[in-house]
Amino acid sequence: MHSILIIDDEEAVLRALGRLFNREYQVEQHSDPLTAVESMKVNDFDLVVSDIRMPNMDGFAVLKHFKKHQPNAGRILVSGYADIEDCQNAVHDGLAHMIVSKPWDNFELKSVVKLVLENSELKKKNKVLLTQLKA
């Protein structure tokens, strides 16, 4: 079962995302990005879904930490603001794989999550195959 780390400072958003994904995936949720960063240092996740605007640390910083600790995992930013240029830069620079706007459509978000997880899984398998080829 894939594991997803969800980070959003709004409890209602956390609950909604938890309900959306907890039947298909193992879900860990944090309203504080700092505790989420600590968790990603000791727990493996296949995907992080993070809000952009949060106190203490924004979603871009969260994804930088996630990319450093778990580079092959998927990274999705969720934004309710018009941070279009910053979001485009995050995707262009390889920080985020996808951007999802609030409010989201459940079917579309589930589809995006599935695609990002599939992509992540392929990257991990490719890494294993490359290691085997080198040996």
C-alpha positions as semicolon CSV with decimal commas, in nm:
position;residue;x (nm);y (nm);z (nm)
1;M;0,000;0,000;0,000
2;H;0,135;0,342;-0,095
3;S;0,191;0,598;0,179
4;I;0,098;0,964;0,147
5;L;0,206;1,255;0,367
6;I;-0,050;1,538;0,365
7;I;0,037;1,882;0,503
8;D;-0,208;2,169;0,536
9;D;-0,260;2,418;0,818
10;E;-0,638;2,408;0,772
11;E;-0,790;2,119;0,971
12;A;-1,095;2,101;0,742
13;V;-0,871;2,051;0,439
14;L;-0,675;1,780;0,621
15;R;-0,994;1,597;0,709
16;A;-1,126;1,622;0,353
17;L;-0,802;1,493;0,201
18;G;-0,782;1,218;0,462
19;R;-1,133;1,100;0,378
20;L;-1,050;1,111;0,008
21;F;-0,738;0,894;0,035
22;N;-0,746;0,683;0,352
23;R;-0,929;0,388;0,192
24;E;-0,671;0,338;-0,081
25;Y;-0,350;0,459;0,083
26;Q;-0,175;0,478;0,416
27;V;-0,215;0,846;0,508
28;E;-0,023;1,056;0,758
29;Q;-0,144;1,413;0,813
30;H;0,018;1,720;0,967
31;S;-0,116;2,069;1,021
32;D;0,234;2,192;1,115
33;P;0,489;2,172;0,834
34;L;0,777;2,153;1,084
35;T;0,647;1,828;1,234
36;A;0,589;1,694;0,883
37;V;0,953;1,762;0,793
38;E;1,065;1,573;1,105
39;S;0,841;1,281;1,009
40;M;0,977;1,263;0,654
41;K;1,328;1,229;0,794
42;V;1,240;0,902;0,970
43;N;0,945;0,764;0,769
44;D;0,930;0,669;0,403
45;F;0,650;0,813;0,194
46;D;0,562;0,757;-0,169
47;L;0,403;1,099;-0,205
48;V;0,371;1,432;-0,028
49;V;0,073;1,661;-0,084
50;S;0,140;2,003;0,064
51;D;-0,042;2,333;0,082
52;I;0,164;2,633;-0,029
53;R;0,065;2,903;0,221
54;M;0,124;2,789;0,580
55;P;0,270;2,945;0,893
56;N;0,629;2,857;0,994
57;M;0,719;2,716;0,651
58;D;0,565;2,737;0,304
59;G;0,497;2,443;0,077
60;F;0,796;2,519;-0,144
61;A;1,030;2,478;0,155
62;V;0,849;2,159;0,259
63;L;0,902;2,010;-0,087
64;K;1,271;2,108;-0,081
65;H;1,313;1,905;0,238
66;F;1,110;1,618;0,096
67;K;1,311;1,614;-0,227
68;K;1,634;1,606;-0,025
69;H;1,528;1,317;0,200
70;Q;1,311;1,120;-0,045
71;P;1,413;1,224;-0,398
72;N;1,220;0,952;-0,583
73;A;0,888;1,018;-0,413
74;G;0,608;1,220;-0,570
75;R;0,550;1,584;-0,478
76;I;0,221;1,774;-0,524
77;L;0,149;2,134;-0,422
78;V;-0,205;2,244;-0,342
79;S;-0,281;2,614;-0,363
80;G;-0,581;2,832;-0,303
81;Y;-0,389;3,141;-0,408
82;A;-0,281;3,281;-0,741
83;D;0,085;3,180;-0,707
84;I;0,099;3,084;-1,073
85;E;0,452;3,199;-1,149
86;D;0,599;3,044;-0,832
87;C;0,410;2,720;-0,902
88;Q;0,531;2,707;-1,260
89;N;0,887;2,762;-1,138
90;A;0,848;2,482;-0,883
91;V;0,742;2,239;-1,157
92;H;1,005;2,366;-1,401
93;D;1,281;2,329;-1,139
94;G;1,171;1,974;-1,052
95;L;1,058;2,068;-0,703
96;A;0,693;1,974;-0,762
97;H;0,553;1,719;-1,003
98;M;0,204;1,866;-1,011
99;I;0,008;2,167;-0,888
100;V;-0,356;2,135;-0,782
101;S;-0,579;2,437;-0,722
102;K;-0,823;2,475;-0,435
103;P;-1,102;2,395;-0,448
104;W;-1,016;2,069;-0,619
105;D;-1,233;1,818;-0,798
106;N;-1,208;1,485;-0,611
107;F;-1,192;1,273;-0,926
108;E;-0,920;1,491;-1,079
109;L;-0,715;1,499;-0,760
110;K;-0,737;1,122;-0,720
111;S;-0,628;1,083;-1,083
112;V;-0,333;1,318;-1,034
113;V;-0,226;1,132;-0,719
114;K;-0,248;0,799;-0,900
115;L;-0,036;0,925;-1,190
116;V;0,229;1,078;-0,965
117;L;0,248;0,758;-0,759
118;E;0,283;0,548;-1,074
119;N;0,563;0,776;-1,194
120;S;0,736;0,750;-0,855
121;E;0,710;0,374;-0,860
122;L;0,866;0,360;-1,207
123;K;1,156;0,578;-1,090
124;K;1,220;0,346;-0,796
125;K;1,209;0,037;-1,019
126;N;1,446;0,201;-1,268
127;K;1,690;0,278;-0,987
128;V;1,686;-0,088;-0,877
129;L;1,735;-0,207;-1,235
130;L;2,028;0,031;-1,286
131;T;2,190;-0,098;-0,968
132;Q;2,142;-0,456;-1,087
133;L;2,290;-0,373;-1,430
134;K;2,596;-0,214;-1,273
135;A;2,649;-0,524;-1,058
